[in-house]
């Protein structure tokens, strides 16, 4: 009810039943993705007992999913722009639901990993295409509220995920996490089929930049695999260095290709859009912070404080519920302040909270500070999805969303890998585990605060030069060219 009261008024004023149905369908699909991911992390020990697998093997059930997710965002977003968002979105929801059923019936770990790749493919379609479909469904005055509400509902899945994962893994078993997704995605598919209207980039021909898609997919995949396995291989080992070289070479080839073809997968002029760059930058920093704190605090609660998966999941519920509120709250703040300013302020809040968390030991203070910190990070990465849609034309919404999601998800993966490596190295060198976690989180807090400061400094300089509007959305300002201010 709290989420609805924040965002419902502008939706009533400017949207019909069909648009509201599309909002429900997309929100439910995003909710499923969030529940699935955050539940499975706490179910890994149960999966290991089922398949007699160790931690390094089990990690592939997470890594394979993230690999397909991160490497396909850009391609999926642009396919929706070119061929029509309705049919592509329906296909993505169907693939996610069918793959969830296949995961539930997986006879061994190898099949589970393979089905997780397919499931990640469906999720990679739902995110950018769903965001783009909603952007084209709602008018300018209702778009931010609709997207904020969608991510608020999705983040309820983030809140429930650890609780669901811990409860089901200790109860009927991990397979029920996937079985739960089947009816929920089925409902989303039925509603989407009845309510989501088709939209596309009418200026684009119905053909895809296949070479560009292969190159960017290869680059993101190589980077993701290398980051994920670097700690096991060794950061200076030949496989790690080769992985980084492949990622860099593929990305360079992609940029060169996109500069010379007539209808590129990604217009590189997107990165000249200052509002887009600023919100993507802060979104990436926020997602790094959020991904690392979820990883580190899960480790802390279970390995340091000795909580069971279910109890640890309960501890996460309060902080994650504030993350759910961050979507609509960020959309409301966006009515009064420029997007990059909102996200920088959220970064300062999250960074200060993260620093305080390392000194909080009593349960009431710990949970309160944990909740404030996740709320700040939640506004940062959630509002990035809303703000990018205001910085580009609606017909290119899928492209912009796909690029942004690729950047922030990849950044989150890099952050977790770096944090895990640092915590592991410190612990091996003799530092107690709780102290190693605290040291890493303090360094991260400093990085987040510094990133927010850099964003505000860049904003100040752009305002001084007259290239971007002042902080307040009510300030009178005439842009030097058509576009939205950051």
mmCIF file of N, CA, C and O in Angstrom, residues 37 59-75 113-114 116-125 213 216-229 233 243 247 405-406 409-410 413-414:
data_model
loop_
_atom_site.group_PDB
_atom_site.id
_atom_site.type_symbol
_atom_site.label_atom_id
_atom_site.label_comp_id
_atom_site.label_asym_id
_atom_site.label_seq_id
_atom_site.Cartn_x
_atom_site.Cartn_y
_atom_site.Cartn_z
ATOM 1 N N UNK A 37 16.875 -14.909 -8.402
ATOM 2 C CA UNK A 37 18.319 -14.723 -8.226
ATOM 3 C C UNK A 37 18.701 -14.697 -6.750
ATOM 4 O O UNK A 37 19.643 -15.375 -6.323
ATOM 5 N N UNK A 59 29.121 -22.674 -7.927
ATOM 6 C CA UNK A 59 29.138 -21.271 -8.321
ATOM 7 C C UNK A 59 28.743 -21.083 -9.775
ATOM 8 O O UNK A 59 28.228 -20.026 -10.158
ATOM 9 N N UNK A 60 28.915 -22.138 -10.595
ATOM 10 C CA UNK A 60 28.558 -22.017 -12.009
ATOM 11 C C UNK A 60 27.051 -21.887 -12.212
ATOM 12 O O UNK A 60 26.611 -21.341 -13.229
ATOM 13 N N UNK A 61 26.243 -22.338 -11.253
ATOM 14 C CA UNK A 61 24.805 -22.147 -11.394
ATOM 15 C C UNK A 61 24.430 -20.672 -11.270
ATOM 16 O O UNK A 61 23.394 -20.241 -11.782
ATOM 17 N N UNK A 62 25.269 -19.893 -10.599
ATOM 18 C CA UNK A 62 25.091 -18.444 -10.518
ATOM 19 C C UNK A 62 25.827 -17.755 -11.662
ATOM 20 O O UNK A 62 25.284 -16.891 -12.354
ATOM 21 N N UNK A 63 27.077 -18.154 -11.874
ATOM 22 C CA UNK A 63 27.920 -17.494 -12.874
ATOM 23 C C UNK A 63 27.371 -17.666 -14.288
ATOM 24 O O UNK A 63 27.404 -16.724 -15.091
ATOM 25 N N UNK A 64 26.885 -18.865 -14.620
ATOM 26 C CA UNK A 64 26.359 -19.102 -15.963
ATOM 27 C C UNK A 64 25.147 -18.219 -16.235
ATOM 28 O O UNK A 64 24.976 -17.678 -17.334
ATOM 29 N N UNK A 65 24.304 -18.062 -15.232
ATOM 30 C CA UNK A 65 23.133 -17.190 -15.354
ATOM 31 C C UNK A 65 23.561 -15.743 -15.591
ATOM 32 O O UNK A 65 23.056 -15.066 -16.491
ATOM 33 N N UNK A 66 24.519 -15.267 -14.773
ATOM 34 C CA UNK A 66 24.979 -13.882 -14.907
ATOM 35 C C UNK A 66 25.690 -13.662 -16.228
ATOM 36 O O UNK A 66 25.621 -12.574 -16.811
ATOM 37 N N UNK A 67 26.365 -14.690 -16.715
ATOM 38 C CA UNK A 67 27.075 -14.585 -17.991
ATOM 39 C C UNK A 67 26.105 -14.333 -19.132
ATOM 40 O O UNK A 67 26.293 -13.402 -19.936
ATOM 41 N N UNK A 68 25.066 -15.142 -19.228
ATOM 42 C CA UNK A 68 24.098 -14.946 -20.309
ATOM 43 C C UNK A 68 23.322 -13.648 -20.114
ATOM 44 O O UNK A 68 23.021 -12.943 -21.079
ATOM 45 N N UNK A 69 23.014 -13.309 -18.877
ATOM 46 C CA UNK A 69 22.289 -12.077 -18.584
ATOM 47 C C UNK A 69 23.072 -10.859 -19.048
ATOM 48 O O UNK A 69 22.588 -10.027 -19.823
ATOM 49 N N UNK A 70 24.311 -10.746 -18.591
ATOM 50 C CA UNK A 70 25.104 -9.564 -18.900
ATOM 51 C C UNK A 70 25.480 -9.426 -20.359
ATOM 52 O O UNK A 70 25.533 -8.320 -20.899
ATOM 53 N N UNK A 71 25.724 -10.542 -21.031
ATOM 54 C CA UNK A 71 26.210 -10.471 -22.408
ATOM 55 C C UNK A 71 25.103 -10.230 -23.428
ATOM 56 O O UNK A 71 25.390 -9.911 -24.585
ATOM 57 N N UNK A 72 23.838 -10.360 -23.006
ATOM 58 C CA UNK A 72 22.739 -10.252 -23.970
ATOM 59 C C UNK A 72 21.856 -9.020 -23.784
ATOM 60 O O UNK A 72 20.930 -8.812 -24.563
ATOM 61 N N UNK A 73 22.098 -8.206 -22.765
ATOM 62 C CA UNK A 73 21.274 -7.025 -22.531
ATOM 63 C C UNK A 73 21.189 -6.112 -23.760
ATOM 64 O O UNK A 73 20.106 -5.709 -24.190
ATOM 65 N N UNK A 74 22.351 -5.747 -24.309
ATOM 66 C CA UNK A 74 22.382 -4.801 -25.432
ATOM 67 C C UNK A 74 21.673 -5.387 -26.641
ATOM 68 O O UNK A 74 20.861 -4.713 -27.299
ATOM 69 N N UNK A 75 21.974 -6.652 -26.944
ATOM 70 C CA UNK A 75 21.372 -7.305 -28.107
ATOM 71 C C UNK A 75 19.853 -7.378 -27.940
ATOM 72 O O UNK A 75 19.096 -7.043 -28.855
ATOM 73 N N UNK A 113 23.030 -26.014 -14.830
ATOM 74 C CA UNK A 113 23.807 -24.880 -15.339
ATOM 75 C C UNK A 113 23.349 -24.513 -16.755
ATOM 76 O O UNK A 113 23.181 -23.330 -17.078
ATOM 77 N N UNK A 114 23.120 -25.517 -17.599
ATOM 78 C CA UNK A 114 22.679 -25.256 -18.968
ATOM 79 C C UNK A 114 21.309 -24.558 -18.983
ATOM 80 O O UNK A 114 21.102 -23.595 -19.733
ATOM 81 N N UNK A 116 20.101 -22.780 -16.586
ATOM 82 C CA UNK A 116 20.280 -21.438 -16.025
ATOM 83 C C UNK A 116 20.746 -20.452 -17.097
ATOM 84 O O UNK A 116 20.384 -19.273 -17.066
ATOM 85 N N UNK A 117 21.544 -20.925 -18.055
ATOM 86 C CA UNK A 117 21.950 -20.068 -19.177
ATOM 87 C C UNK A 117 20.718 -19.628 -19.961
ATOM 88 O O UNK A 117 20.565 -18.452 -20.318
ATOM 89 N N UNK A 118 19.812 -20.572 -20.220
ATOM 90 C CA UNK A 118 18.582 -20.250 -20.958
ATOM 91 C C UNK A 118 17.700 -19.307 -20.136
ATOM 92 O O UNK A 118 17.108 -18.362 -20.664
ATOM 93 N N UNK A 119 17.614 -19.576 -18.839
ATOM 94 C CA UNK A 119 16.832 -18.707 -17.971
ATOM 95 C C UNK A 119 17.399 -17.286 -17.969
ATOM 96 O O UNK A 119 16.655 -16.304 -18.018
ATOM 97 N N UNK A 120 18.718 -17.167 -17.936
ATOM 98 C CA UNK A 120 19.353 -15.851 -17.997
ATOM 99 C C UNK A 120 19.084 -15.138 -19.304
ATOM 100 O O UNK A 120 18.971 -13.906 -19.344
ATOM 101 N N UNK A 121 18.955 -15.912 -20.388
ATOM 102 C CA UNK A 121 18.608 -15.317 -21.680
ATOM 103 C C UNK A 121 17.229 -14.665 -21.630
ATOM 104 O O UNK A 121 17.028 -13.551 -22.121
ATOM 105 N N UNK A 122 16.266 -15.372 -21.017
ATOM 106 C CA UNK A 122 14.941 -14.791 -20.869
ATOM 107 C C UNK A 122 14.959 -13.531 -20.030
ATOM 108 O O UNK A 122 14.313 -12.523 -20.363
ATOM 109 N N UNK A 123 15.705 -13.561 -18.933
ATOM 110 C CA UNK A 123 15.810 -12.380 -18.069
ATOM 111 C C UNK A 123 16.478 -11.220 -18.795
ATOM 112 O O UNK A 123 16.101 -10.057 -18.601
ATOM 113 N N UNK A 124 17.469 -11.524 -19.642
ATOM 114 C CA UNK A 124 18.158 -10.482 -20.400
ATOM 115 C C UNK A 124 17.223 -9.777 -21.370
ATOM 116 O O UNK A 124 17.447 -8.617 -21.727
ATOM 117 N N UNK A 125 16.191 -10.463 -21.822
ATOM 118 C CA UNK A 125 15.190 -9.848 -22.696
ATOM 119 C C UNK A 125 14.192 -9.031 -21.874
ATOM 120 O O UNK A 125 13.857 -7.897 -22.217
ATOM 121 N N UNK A 213 26.594 -7.505 -32.630
ATOM 122 C CA UNK A 213 26.031 -8.301 -31.537
ATOM 123 C C UNK A 213 27.008 -9.378 -31.079
ATOM 124 O O UNK A 213 27.183 -9.620 -29.875
ATOM 125 N N UNK A 216 30.125 -7.579 -29.192
ATOM 126 C CA UNK A 216 29.860 -7.076 -27.837
ATOM 127 C C UNK A 216 29.520 -8.226 -26.901
ATOM 128 O O UNK A 216 29.908 -8.222 -25.724
ATOM 129 N N UNK A 217 28.809 -9.244 -27.407
ATOM 130 C CA UNK A 217 28.522 -10.412 -26.583
ATOM 131 C C UNK A 217 29.793 -11.144 -26.185
ATOM 132 O O UNK A 217 29.951 -11.565 -25.037
ATOM 133 N N UNK A 218 30.721 -11.266 -27.130
ATOM 134 C CA UNK A 218 32.003 -11.921 -26.856
ATOM 135 C C UNK A 218 32.805 -11.130 -25.827
ATOM 136 O O UNK A 218 33.405 -11.701 -24.908
ATOM 137 N N UNK A 219 32.798 -9.808 -25.958
ATOM 138 C CA UNK A 219 33.561 -8.970 -25.032
ATOM 139 C C UNK A 219 33.028 -9.087 -23.611
ATOM 140 O O UNK A 219 33.794 -9.314 -22.663
ATOM 141 N N UNK A 220 31.713 -8.959 -23.451
ATOM 142 C CA UNK A 220 31.122 -9.033 -22.111
ATOM 143 C C UNK A 220 31.280 -10.434 -21.527
ATOM 144 O O UNK A 220 31.587 -10.594 -20.340
ATOM 145 N N UNK A 221 31.098 -11.463 -22.367
ATOM 146 C CA UNK A 221 31.235 -12.844 -21.889
ATOM 147 C C UNK A 221 32.661 -13.127 -21.438
ATOM 148 O O UNK A 221 32.887 -13.722 -20.372
ATOM 149 N N UNK A 222 33.647 -12.701 -22.246
ATOM 150 C CA UNK A 222 35.049 -12.932 -21.890
ATOM 151 C C UNK A 222 35.407 -12.214 -20.591
ATOM 152 O O UNK A 222 36.093 -12.770 -19.719
ATOM 153 N N UNK A 223 34.933 -10.974 -20.452
ATOM 154 C CA UNK A 223 35.213 -10.222 -19.231
ATOM 155 C C UNK A 223 34.544 -10.877 -18.025
ATOM 156 O O UNK A 223 35.163 -11.017 -16.957
ATOM 157 N N UNK A 224 33.295 -11.307 -18.185
ATOM 158 C CA UNK A 224 32.558 -11.916 -17.075
ATOM 159 C C UNK A 224 33.211 -13.218 -16.623
ATOM 160 O O UNK A 224 33.388 -13.454 -15.419
ATOM 161 N N UNK A 225 33.573 -14.079 -17.582
ATOM 162 C CA UNK A 225 34.211 -15.347 -17.230
ATOM 163 C C UNK A 225 35.559 -15.105 -16.547
ATOM 164 O O UNK A 225 35.894 -15.736 -15.543
ATOM 165 N N UNK A 226 36.330 -14.181 -17.086
ATOM 166 C CA UNK A 226 37.658 -13.909 -16.538
ATOM 167 C C UNK A 226 37.566 -13.374 -15.117
ATOM 168 O O UNK A 226 38.305 -13.819 -14.225
ATOM 169 N N UNK A 227 36.671 -12.416 -14.897
ATOM 170 C CA UNK A 227 36.502 -11.864 -13.561
ATOM 171 C C UNK A 227 36.031 -12.942 -12.587
ATOM 172 O O UNK A 227 36.501 -13.029 -11.439
ATOM 173 N N UNK A 228 35.117 -13.779 -13.047
ATOM 174 C CA UNK A 228 34.554 -14.809 -12.181
ATOM 175 C C UNK A 228 35.598 -15.859 -11.787
ATOM 176 O O UNK A 228 35.594 -16.340 -10.648
ATOM 177 N N UNK A 229 36.494 -16.187 -12.703
ATOM 178 C CA UNK A 229 37.444 -17.277 -12.460
ATOM 179 C C UNK A 229 38.846 -16.804 -12.090
ATOM 180 O O UNK A 229 39.713 -17.621 -11.783
ATOM 181 N N UNK A 233 42.127 -18.963 -10.992
ATOM 182 C CA UNK A 233 43.233 -19.080 -11.944
ATOM 183 C C UNK A 233 44.489 -18.351 -11.469
ATOM 184 O O UNK A 233 45.604 -18.737 -11.803
ATOM 185 N N UNK A 243 42.065 -13.797 -21.106
ATOM 186 C CA UNK A 243 40.655 -13.400 -21.041
ATOM 187 C C UNK A 243 40.474 -11.900 -21.155
ATOM 188 O O UNK A 243 39.589 -11.420 -21.882
ATOM 189 N N UNK A 247 38.587 -9.802 -24.199
ATOM 190 C CA UNK A 247 37.532 -8.827 -23.898
ATOM 191 C C UNK A 247 37.858 -7.466 -24.487
ATOM 192 O O UNK A 247 37.002 -6.821 -25.123
ATOM 193 N N UNK A 405 22.184 -1.332 -18.592
ATOM 194 C CA UNK A 405 22.127 -2.549 -17.798
ATOM 195 C C UNK A 405 23.395 -3.381 -17.950
ATOM 196 O O UNK A 405 23.891 -3.967 -16.979
ATOM 197 N N UNK A 406 23.938 -3.439 -19.169
ATOM 198 C CA UNK A 406 25.189 -4.166 -19.379
ATOM 199 C C UNK A 406 26.299 -3.587 -18.526
ATOM 200 O O UNK A 406 27.059 -4.316 -17.876
ATOM 201 N N UNK A 409 25.469 -4.112 -14.553
ATOM 202 C CA UNK A 409 25.535 -5.515 -14.132
ATOM 203 C C UNK A 409 26.969 -6.037 -14.201
ATOM 204 O O UNK A 409 27.439 -6.731 -13.291
ATOM 205 N N UNK A 410 27.677 -5.691 -15.277
ATOM 206 C CA UNK A 410 29.074 -6.100 -15.390
ATOM 207 C C UNK A 410 29.898 -5.485 -14.271
ATOM 208 O O UNK A 410 30.751 -6.148 -13.666
ATOM 209 N N UNK A 413 29.363 -7.396 -11.110
ATOM 210 C CA UNK A 413 30.117 -8.644 -11.101
ATOM 211 C C UNK A 413 31.586 -8.433 -10.815
ATOM 212 O O UNK A 413 32.209 -9.189 -10.058
ATOM 213 N N UNK A 414 32.169 -7.398 -11.421
ATOM 214 C CA UNK A 414 33.572 -7.066 -11.168
ATOM 215 C C UNK A 414 33.768 -6.706 -9.697
ATOM 216 O O UNK A 414 34.743 -7.118 -9.057
#
